[in-house]
PDB file of C-alpha atoms in Angstrom:
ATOM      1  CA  UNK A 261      -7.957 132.778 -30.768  1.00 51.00           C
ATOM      2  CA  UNK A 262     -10.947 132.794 -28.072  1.00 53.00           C
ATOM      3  CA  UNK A 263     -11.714 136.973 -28.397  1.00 58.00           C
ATOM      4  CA  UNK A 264     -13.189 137.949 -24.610  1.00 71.00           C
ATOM      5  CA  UNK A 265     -13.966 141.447 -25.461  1.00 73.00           C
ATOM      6  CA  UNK A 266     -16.516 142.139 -27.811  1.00 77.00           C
ATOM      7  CA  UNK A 267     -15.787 144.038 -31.181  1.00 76.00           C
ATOM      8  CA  UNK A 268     -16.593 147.307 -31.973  1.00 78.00           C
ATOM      9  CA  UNK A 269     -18.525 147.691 -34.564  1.00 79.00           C
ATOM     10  CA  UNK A 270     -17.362 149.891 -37.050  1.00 78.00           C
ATOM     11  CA  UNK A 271     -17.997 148.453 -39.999  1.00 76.00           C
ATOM     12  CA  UNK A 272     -21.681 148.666 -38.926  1.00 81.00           C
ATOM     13  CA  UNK A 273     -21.973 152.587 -37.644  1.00 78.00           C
ATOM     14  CA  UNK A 274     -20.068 153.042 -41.148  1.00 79.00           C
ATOM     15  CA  UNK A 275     -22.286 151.475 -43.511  1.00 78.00           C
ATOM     16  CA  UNK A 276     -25.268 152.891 -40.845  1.00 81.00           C
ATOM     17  CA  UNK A 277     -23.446 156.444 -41.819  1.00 81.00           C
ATOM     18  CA  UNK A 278     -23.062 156.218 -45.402  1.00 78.00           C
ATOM     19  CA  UNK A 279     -26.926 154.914 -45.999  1.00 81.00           C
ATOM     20  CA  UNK A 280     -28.745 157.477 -43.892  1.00 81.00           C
ATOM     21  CA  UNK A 281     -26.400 160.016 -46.275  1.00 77.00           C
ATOM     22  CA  UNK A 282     -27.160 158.201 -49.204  1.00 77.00           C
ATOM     23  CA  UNK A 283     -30.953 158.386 -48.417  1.00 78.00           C
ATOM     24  CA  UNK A 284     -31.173 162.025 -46.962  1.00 77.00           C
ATOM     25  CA  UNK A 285     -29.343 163.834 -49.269  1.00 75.00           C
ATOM     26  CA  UNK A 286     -30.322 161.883 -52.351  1.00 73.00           C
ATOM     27  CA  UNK A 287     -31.294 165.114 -53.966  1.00 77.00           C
ATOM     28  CA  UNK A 288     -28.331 166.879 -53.520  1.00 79.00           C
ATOM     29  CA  UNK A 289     -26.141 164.563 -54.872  1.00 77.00           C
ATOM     30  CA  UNK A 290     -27.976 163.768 -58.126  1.00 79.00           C
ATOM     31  CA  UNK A 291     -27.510 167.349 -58.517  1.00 81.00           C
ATOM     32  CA  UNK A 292     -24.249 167.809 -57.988  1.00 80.00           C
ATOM     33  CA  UNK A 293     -23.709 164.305 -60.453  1.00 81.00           C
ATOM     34  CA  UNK A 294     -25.449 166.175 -63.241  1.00 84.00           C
ATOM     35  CA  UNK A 295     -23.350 169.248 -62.645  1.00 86.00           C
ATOM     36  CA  UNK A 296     -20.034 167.550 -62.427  1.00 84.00           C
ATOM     37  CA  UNK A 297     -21.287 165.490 -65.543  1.00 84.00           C
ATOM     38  CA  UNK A 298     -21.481 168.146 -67.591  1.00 86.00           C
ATOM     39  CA  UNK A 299     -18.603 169.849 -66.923  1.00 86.00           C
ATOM     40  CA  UNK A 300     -16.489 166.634 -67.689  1.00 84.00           C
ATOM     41  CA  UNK A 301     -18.623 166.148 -71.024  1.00 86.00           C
ATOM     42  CA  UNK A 302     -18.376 169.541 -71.880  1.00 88.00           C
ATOM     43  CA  UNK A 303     -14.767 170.089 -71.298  1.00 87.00           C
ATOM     44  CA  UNK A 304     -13.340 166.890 -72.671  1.00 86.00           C
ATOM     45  CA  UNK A 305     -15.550 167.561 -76.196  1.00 89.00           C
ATOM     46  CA  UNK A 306     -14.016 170.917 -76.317  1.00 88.00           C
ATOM     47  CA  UNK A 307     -10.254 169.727 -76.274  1.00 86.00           C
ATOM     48  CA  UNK A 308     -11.008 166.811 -78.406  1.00 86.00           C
ATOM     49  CA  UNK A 309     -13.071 168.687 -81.228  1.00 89.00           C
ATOM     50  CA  UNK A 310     -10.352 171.195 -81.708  1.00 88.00           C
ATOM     51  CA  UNK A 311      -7.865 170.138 -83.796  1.00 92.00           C
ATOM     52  CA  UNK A 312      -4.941 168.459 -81.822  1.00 91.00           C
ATOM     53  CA  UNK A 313      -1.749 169.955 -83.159  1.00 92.00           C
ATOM     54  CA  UNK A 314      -3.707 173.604 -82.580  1.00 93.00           C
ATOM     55  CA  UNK A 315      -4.203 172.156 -78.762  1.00 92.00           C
ATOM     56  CA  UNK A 316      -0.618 170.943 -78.586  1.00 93.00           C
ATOM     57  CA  UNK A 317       0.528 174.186 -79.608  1.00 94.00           C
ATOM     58  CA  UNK A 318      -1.586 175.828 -77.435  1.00 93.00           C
ATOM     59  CA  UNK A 319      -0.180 173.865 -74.440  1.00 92.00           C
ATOM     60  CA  UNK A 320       3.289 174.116 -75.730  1.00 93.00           C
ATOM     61  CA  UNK A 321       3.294 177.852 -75.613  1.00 94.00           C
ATOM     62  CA  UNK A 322       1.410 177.971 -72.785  1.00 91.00           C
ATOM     63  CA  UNK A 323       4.216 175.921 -70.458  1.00 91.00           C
ATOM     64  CA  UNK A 324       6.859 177.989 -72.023  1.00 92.00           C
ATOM     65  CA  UNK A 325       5.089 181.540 -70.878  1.00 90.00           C
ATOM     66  CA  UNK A 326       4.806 180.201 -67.609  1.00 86.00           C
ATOM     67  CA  UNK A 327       7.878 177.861 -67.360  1.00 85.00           C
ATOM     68  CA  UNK A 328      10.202 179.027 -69.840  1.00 86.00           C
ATOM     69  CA  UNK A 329      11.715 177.637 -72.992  1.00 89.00           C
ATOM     70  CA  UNK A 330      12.600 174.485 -71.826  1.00 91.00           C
ATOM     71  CA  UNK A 331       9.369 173.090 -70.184  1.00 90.00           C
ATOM     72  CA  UNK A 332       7.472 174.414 -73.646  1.00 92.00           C
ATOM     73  CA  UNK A 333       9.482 172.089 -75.866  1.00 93.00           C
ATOM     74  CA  UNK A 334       9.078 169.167 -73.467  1.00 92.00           C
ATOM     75  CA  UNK A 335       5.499 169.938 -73.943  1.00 92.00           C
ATOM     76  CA  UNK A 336       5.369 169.862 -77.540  1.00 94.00           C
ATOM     77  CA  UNK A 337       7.507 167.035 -77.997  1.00 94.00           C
ATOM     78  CA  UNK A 338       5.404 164.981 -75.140  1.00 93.00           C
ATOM     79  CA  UNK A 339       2.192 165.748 -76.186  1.00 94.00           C
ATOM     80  CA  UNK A 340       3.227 164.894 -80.088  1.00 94.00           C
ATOM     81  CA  UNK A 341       4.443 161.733 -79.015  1.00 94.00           C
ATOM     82  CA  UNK A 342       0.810 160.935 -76.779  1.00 92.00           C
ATOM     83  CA  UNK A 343      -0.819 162.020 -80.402  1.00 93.00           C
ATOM     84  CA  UNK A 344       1.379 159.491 -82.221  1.00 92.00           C
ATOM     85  CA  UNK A 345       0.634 156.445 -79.544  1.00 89.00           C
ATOM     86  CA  UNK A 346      -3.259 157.006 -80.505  1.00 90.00           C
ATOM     87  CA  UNK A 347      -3.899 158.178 -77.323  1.00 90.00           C
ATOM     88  CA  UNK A 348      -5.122 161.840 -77.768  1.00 91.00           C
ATOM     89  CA  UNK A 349      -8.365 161.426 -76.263  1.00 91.00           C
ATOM     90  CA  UNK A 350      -8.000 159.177 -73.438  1.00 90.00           C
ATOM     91  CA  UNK A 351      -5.278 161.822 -72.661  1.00 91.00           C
ATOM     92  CA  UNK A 352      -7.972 164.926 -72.822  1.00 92.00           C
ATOM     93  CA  UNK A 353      -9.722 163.245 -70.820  1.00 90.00           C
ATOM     94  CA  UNK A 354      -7.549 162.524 -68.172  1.00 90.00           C
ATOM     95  CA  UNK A 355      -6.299 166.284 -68.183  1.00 91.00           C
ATOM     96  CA  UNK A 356      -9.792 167.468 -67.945  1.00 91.00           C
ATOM     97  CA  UNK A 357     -10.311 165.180 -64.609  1.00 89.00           C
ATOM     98  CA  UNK A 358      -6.891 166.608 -62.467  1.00 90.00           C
ATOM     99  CA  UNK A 359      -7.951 169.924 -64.063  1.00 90.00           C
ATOM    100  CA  UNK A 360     -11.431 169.882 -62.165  1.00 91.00           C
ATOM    101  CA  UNK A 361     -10.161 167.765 -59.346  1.00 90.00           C
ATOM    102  CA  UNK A 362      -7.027 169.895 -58.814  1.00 91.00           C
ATOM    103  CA  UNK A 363      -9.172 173.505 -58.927  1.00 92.00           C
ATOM    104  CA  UNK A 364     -11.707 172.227 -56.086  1.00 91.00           C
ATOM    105  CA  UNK A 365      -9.422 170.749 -54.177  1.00 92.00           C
ATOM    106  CA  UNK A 366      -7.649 174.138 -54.477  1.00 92.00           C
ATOM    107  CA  UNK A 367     -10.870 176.168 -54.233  1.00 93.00           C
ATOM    108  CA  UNK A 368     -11.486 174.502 -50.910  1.00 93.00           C
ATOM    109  CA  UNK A 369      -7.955 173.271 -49.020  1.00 92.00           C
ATOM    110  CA  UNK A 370      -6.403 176.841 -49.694  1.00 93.00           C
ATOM    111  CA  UNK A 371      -9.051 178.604 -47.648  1.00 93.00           C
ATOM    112  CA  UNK A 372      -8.789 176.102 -44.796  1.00 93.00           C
ATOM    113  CA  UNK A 373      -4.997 175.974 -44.931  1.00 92.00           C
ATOM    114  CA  UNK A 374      -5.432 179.976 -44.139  1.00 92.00           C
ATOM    115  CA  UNK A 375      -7.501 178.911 -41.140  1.00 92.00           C
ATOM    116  CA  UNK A 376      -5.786 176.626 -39.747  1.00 91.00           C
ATOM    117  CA  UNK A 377      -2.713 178.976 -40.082  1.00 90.00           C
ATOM    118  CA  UNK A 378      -4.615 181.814 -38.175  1.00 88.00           C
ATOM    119  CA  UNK A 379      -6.378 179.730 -35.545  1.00 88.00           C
ATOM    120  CA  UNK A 380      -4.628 177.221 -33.325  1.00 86.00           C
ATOM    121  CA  UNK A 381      -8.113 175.384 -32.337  1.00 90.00           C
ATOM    122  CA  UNK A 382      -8.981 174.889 -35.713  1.00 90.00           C
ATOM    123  CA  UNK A 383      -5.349 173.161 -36.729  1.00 90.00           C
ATOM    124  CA  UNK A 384      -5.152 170.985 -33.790  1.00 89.00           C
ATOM    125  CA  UNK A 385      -8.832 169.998 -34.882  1.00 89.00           C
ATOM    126  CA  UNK A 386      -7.522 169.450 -38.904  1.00 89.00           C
ATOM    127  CA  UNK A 387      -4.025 168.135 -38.905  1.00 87.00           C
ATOM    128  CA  UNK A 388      -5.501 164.840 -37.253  1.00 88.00           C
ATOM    129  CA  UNK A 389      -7.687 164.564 -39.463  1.00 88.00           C
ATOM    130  CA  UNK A 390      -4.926 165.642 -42.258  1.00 88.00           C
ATOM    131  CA  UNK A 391      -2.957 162.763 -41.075  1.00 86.00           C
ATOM    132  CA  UNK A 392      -5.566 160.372 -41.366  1.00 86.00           C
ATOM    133  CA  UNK A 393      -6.346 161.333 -45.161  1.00 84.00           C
ATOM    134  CA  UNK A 394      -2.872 160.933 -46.218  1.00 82.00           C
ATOM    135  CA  UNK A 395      -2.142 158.347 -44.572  1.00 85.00           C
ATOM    136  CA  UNK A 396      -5.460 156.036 -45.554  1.00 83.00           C
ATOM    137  CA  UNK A 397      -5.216 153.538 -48.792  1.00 81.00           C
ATOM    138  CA  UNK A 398      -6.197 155.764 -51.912  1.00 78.00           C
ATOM    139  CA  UNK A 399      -8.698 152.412 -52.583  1.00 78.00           C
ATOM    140  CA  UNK A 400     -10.605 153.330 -50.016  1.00 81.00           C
ATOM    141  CA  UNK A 401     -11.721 157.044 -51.047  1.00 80.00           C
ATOM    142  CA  UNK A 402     -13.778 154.528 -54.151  1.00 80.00           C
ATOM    143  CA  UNK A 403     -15.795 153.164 -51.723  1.00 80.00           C
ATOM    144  CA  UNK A 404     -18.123 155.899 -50.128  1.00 77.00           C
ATOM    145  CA  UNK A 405     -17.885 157.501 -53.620  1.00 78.00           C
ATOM    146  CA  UNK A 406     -19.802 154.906 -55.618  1.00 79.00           C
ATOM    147  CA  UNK A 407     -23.261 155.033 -53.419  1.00 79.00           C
ATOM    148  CA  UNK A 408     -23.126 158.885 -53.360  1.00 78.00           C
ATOM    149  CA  UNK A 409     -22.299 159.308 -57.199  1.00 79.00           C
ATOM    150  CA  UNK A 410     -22.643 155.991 -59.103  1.00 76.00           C
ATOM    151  CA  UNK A 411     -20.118 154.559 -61.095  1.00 78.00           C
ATOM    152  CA  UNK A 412     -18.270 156.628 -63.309  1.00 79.00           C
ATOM    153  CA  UNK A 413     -16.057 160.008 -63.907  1.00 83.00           C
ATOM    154  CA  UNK A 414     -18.042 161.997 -61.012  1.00 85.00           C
ATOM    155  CA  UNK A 415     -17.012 159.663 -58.812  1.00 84.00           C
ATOM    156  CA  UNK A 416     -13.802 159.801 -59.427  1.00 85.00           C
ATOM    157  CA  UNK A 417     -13.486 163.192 -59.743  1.00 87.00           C
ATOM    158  CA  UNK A 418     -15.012 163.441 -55.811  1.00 86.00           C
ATOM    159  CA  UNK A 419     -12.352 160.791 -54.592  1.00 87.00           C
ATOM    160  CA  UNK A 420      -9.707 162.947 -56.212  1.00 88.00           C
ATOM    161  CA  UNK A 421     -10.615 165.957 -54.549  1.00 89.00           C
ATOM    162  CA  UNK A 422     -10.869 164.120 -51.157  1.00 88.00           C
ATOM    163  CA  UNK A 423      -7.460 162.360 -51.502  1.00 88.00           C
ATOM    164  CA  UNK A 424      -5.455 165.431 -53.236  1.00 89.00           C
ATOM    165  CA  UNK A 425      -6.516 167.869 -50.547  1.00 91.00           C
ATOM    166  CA  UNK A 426      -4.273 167.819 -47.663  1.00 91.00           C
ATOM    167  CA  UNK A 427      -1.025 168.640 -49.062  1.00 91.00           C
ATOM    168  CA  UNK A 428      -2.043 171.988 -49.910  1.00 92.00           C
ATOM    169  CA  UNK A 429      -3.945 172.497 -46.788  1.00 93.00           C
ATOM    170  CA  UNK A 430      -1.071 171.197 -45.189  1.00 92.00           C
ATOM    171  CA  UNK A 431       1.467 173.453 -46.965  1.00 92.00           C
ATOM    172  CA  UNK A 432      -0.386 176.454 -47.200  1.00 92.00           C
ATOM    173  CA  UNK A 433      -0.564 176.725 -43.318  1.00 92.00           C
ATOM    174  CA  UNK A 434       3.346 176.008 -42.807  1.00 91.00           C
ATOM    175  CA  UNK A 435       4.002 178.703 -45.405  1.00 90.00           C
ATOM    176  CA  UNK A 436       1.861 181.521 -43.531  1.00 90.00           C
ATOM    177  CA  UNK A 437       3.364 179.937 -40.157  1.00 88.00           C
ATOM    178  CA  UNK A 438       6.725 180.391 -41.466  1.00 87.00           C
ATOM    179  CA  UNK A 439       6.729 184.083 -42.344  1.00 85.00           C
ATOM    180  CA  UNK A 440       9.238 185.874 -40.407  1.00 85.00           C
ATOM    181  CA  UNK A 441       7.826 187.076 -36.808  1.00 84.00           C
ATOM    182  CA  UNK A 442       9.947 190.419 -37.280  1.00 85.00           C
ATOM    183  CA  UNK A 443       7.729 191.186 -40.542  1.00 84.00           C
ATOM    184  CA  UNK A 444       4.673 190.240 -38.871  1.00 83.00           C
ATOM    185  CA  UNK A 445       5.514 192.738 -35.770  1.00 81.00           C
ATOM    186  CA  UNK A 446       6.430 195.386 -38.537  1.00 84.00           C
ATOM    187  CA  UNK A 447       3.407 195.352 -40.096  1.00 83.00           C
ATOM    188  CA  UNK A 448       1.726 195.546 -36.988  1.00 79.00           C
ATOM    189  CA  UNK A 449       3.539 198.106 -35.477  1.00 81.00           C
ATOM    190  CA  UNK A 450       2.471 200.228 -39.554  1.00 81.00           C
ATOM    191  CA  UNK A 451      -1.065 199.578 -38.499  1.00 79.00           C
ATOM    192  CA  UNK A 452      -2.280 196.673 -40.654  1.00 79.00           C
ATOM    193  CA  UNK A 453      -4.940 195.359 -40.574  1.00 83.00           C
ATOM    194  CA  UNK A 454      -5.638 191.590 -40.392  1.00 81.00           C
ATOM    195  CA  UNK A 455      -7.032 191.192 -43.996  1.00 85.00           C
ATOM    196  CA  UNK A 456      -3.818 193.958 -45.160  1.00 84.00           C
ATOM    197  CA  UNK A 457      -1.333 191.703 -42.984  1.00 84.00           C
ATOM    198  CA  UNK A 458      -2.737 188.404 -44.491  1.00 84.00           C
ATOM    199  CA  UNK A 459      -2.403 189.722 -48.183  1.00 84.00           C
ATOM    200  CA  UNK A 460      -0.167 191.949 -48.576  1.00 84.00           C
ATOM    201  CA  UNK A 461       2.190 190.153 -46.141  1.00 85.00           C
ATOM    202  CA  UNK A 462       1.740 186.625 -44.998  1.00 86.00           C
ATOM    203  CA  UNK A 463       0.486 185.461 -48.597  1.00 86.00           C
ATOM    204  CA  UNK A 464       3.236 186.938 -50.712  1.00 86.00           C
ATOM    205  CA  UNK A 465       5.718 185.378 -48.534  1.00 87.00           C
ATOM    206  CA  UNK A 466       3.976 181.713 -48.232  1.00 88.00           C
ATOM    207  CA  UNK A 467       3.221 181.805 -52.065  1.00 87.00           C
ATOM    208  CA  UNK A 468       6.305 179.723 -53.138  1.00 86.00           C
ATOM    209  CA  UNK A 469       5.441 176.909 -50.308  1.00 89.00           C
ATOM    210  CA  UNK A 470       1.989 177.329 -51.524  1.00 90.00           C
ATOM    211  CA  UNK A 471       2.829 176.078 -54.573  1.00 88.00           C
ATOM    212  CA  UNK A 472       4.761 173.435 -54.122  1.00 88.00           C
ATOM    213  CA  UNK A 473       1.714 172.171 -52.213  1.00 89.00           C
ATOM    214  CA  UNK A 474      -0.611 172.934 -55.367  1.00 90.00           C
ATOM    215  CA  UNK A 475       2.302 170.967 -57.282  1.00 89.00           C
ATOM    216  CA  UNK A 476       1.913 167.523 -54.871  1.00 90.00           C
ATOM    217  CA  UNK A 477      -2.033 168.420 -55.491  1.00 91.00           C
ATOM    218  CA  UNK A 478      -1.769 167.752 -58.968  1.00 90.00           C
ATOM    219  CA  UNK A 479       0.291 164.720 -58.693  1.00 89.00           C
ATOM    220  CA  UNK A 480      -2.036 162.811 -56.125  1.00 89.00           C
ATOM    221  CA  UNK A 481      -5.095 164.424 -58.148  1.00 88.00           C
ATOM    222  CA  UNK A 482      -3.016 162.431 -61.214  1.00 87.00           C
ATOM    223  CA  UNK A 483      -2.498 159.093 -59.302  1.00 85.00           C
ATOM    224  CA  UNK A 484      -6.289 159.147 -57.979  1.00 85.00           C
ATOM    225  CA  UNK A 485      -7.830 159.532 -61.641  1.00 79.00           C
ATOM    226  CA  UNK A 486      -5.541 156.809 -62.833  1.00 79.00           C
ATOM    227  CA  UNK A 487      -6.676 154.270 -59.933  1.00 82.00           C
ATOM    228  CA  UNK A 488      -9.950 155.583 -60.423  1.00 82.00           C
ATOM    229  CA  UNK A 489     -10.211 153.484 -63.618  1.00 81.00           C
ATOM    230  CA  UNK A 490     -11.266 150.894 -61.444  1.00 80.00           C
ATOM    231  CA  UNK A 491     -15.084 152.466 -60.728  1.00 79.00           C
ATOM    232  CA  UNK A 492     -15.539 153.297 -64.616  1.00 76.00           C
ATOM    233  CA  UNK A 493     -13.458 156.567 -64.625  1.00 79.00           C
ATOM    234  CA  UNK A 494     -12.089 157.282 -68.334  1.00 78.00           C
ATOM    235  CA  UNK A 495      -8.449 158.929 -69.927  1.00 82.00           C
ATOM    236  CA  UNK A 496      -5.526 156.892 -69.965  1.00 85.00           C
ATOM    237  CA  UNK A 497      -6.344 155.117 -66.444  1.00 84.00           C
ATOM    238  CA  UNK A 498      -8.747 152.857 -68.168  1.00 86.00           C
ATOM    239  CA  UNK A 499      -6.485 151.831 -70.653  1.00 87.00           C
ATOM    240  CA  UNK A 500      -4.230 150.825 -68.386  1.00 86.00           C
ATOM    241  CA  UNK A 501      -7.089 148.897 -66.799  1.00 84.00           C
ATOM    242  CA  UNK A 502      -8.041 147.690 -69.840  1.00 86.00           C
ATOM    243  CA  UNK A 503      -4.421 146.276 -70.497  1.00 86.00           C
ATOM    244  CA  UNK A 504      -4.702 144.495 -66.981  1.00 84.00           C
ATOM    245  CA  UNK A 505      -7.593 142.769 -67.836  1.00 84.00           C
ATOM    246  CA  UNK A 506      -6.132 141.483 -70.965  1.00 86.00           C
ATOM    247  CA  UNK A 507      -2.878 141.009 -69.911  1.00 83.00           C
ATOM    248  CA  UNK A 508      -1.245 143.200 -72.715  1.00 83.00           C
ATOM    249  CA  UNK A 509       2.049 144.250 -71.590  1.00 86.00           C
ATOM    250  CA  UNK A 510       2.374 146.186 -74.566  1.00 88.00           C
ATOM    251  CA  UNK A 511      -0.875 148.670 -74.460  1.00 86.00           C
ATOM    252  CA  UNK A 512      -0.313 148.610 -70.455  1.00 86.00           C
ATOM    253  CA  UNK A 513       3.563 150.018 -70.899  1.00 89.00           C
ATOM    254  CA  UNK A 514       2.127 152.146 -73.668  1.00 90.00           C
ATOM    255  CA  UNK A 515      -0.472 154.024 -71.834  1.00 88.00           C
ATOM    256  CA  UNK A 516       1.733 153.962 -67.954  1.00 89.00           C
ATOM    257  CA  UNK A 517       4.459 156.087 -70.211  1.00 91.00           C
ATOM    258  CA  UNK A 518       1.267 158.053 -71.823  1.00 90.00           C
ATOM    259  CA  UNK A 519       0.320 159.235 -67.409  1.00 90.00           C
ATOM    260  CA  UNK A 520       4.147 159.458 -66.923  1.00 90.00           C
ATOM    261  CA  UNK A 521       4.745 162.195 -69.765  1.00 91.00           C
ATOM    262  CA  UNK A 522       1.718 164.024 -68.399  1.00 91.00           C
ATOM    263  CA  UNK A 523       2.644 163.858 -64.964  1.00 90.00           C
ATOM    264  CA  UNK A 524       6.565 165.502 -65.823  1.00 90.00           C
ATOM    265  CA  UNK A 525       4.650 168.415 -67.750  1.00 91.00           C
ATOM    266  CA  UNK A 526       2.525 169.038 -65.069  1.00 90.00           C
ATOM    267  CA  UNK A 527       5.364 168.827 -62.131  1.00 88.00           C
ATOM    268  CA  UNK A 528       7.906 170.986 -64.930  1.00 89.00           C
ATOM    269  CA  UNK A 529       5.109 173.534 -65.080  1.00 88.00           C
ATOM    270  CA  UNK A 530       4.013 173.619 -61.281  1.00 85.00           C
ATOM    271  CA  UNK A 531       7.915 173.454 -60.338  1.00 83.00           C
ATOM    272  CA  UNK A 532       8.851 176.945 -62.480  1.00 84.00           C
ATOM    273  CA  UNK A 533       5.790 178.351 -60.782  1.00 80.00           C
ATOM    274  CA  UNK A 534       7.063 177.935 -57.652  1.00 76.00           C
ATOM    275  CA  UNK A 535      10.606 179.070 -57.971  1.00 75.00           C
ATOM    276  CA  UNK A 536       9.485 182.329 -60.017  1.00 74.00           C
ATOM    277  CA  UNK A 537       6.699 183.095 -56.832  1.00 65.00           C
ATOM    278  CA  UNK A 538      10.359 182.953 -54.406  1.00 65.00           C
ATOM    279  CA  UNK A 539      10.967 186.075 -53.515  1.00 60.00           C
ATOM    280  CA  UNK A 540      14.063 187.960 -54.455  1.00 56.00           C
TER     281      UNK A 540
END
């Protein structure tokens, strides 16, 4: 087809972008790799040098303080089966990856879900971009990672936090927006003020949609490290690369149950969380 009407070219301003980044903030980004690095090293050595039934029982009493009895002894029955499949470390290490991913996505899409609850302008400048995010191909979050980070677990752990983020923006937001107008009105009418109103008020009552927002966090912050694999990111993602590059059914089927038991003790967890923060 004879195209009139030249192309804009986007592909070009991109790449334009992401090298005058690349080059300009060099610095900052070795930095931050290092950083990053060593939390990754440093975390993953400490779950893997203790012993594992002493982590699995840690983790098994852990889930059934904060979830209950049930949720605990899926947890030590899941995590003694990942020990049995040989598959301790690559599992450590893809905990350690959601666990960092997960807490900065936190540490930054909570704070901007308040925002955009509290300021129109600032929402109807974010949820655009919100819908963008979720609704772009998690492949493509690899691609600017790689020339700011390299090849590897920092990578992916940027990617993650990038493609995890807007659900809890998202969610925190409609929980503040949905707090009852007549409480809102009451507390103003007691003489709150906007920091008393937004904690002691609006916070409580959004806490349960809160989390279910950190919950889909965690899951997409899962899903990301797994697909990750593909840029050198380790745990059980790069086994499952590994089996796709060999074509072994068995190892492949072996390590997708390995991210599938994680992923229910995670949700089990994050799920009891959320209906305990409902209020009464």
């Amino acid at each position: 087809m004879d195209w009139t009407v030249p192309k804009f070219p986007l592909d070009r301003y991109s790449d334009e972008l992401l090298s005058w980044l690349t080059t300009n903030f060099s610095d900052v980004t070795r930095g931050t790799s290092r950083i990053v690095r060593g939390w990754i090293e440093n975390g993953t050595a400490l779950l893997t040098s203790a012993p594992p039934l002493l982590v699995i029982a840690v983790i098994a009493l852990l889930a059934w303080w904060l979830a209950g009895r049930r949720v605990g002894l899926l947890s030590l029955a899941g995590f003694l089966f990942l020990w049995n499949l040989r598959l301790w470390q690559a599992t450590m290490e893809t905990i350690v990856l959601v666990l960092l991913a997960t807490l900065a996505a936190l540490t930054i899409g909570i704070p901007i879900g308040i925002i955009c609850a509290l300021s129109k302008r600032v929402w109807k400048l974010v949820g655009p971009l919100l819908d963008m995010m979720q609704t772009m191909p998690s492949f493509v979050y690899l691609i600017p990672a790689i020339p700011f980070f390299g090849l590897g677990s920092v990578s992916a752990v940027f990617a993650t936090i990038i493609f995890s983020m807007p659900p809890v923006i998202r969610l925190t937001a409609l929980g503040i927006l949905s707090v009852p107008r007549e409480l809102i009105e009451a507390s103003d009418a007691f003489g709150s003020t906007p920091m008393q109103k937004l904690f002691k008020v609006q916070l409580p009552l959004a806490l349960p949609t809160i989390m279910a927002g950190i919950n889909q966090t965690i899951m997409l912050s899962l899903s990301m490290v797994v697909i990750a694999s593909m840029i050198g990111a380790g745990g059980l993602g790069r086994e499952v690369w590994r089996a796709i590059q060999r074509l072994d059914a068995g190892a492949g089927f072996q390590a997708g149950i390995a991210i599938v038991i994680v992923a229910v003790v995670l949700d089990r967890i994050t799920q009891a969380m959320a209906h305990r923060a409902r209020p009464s």
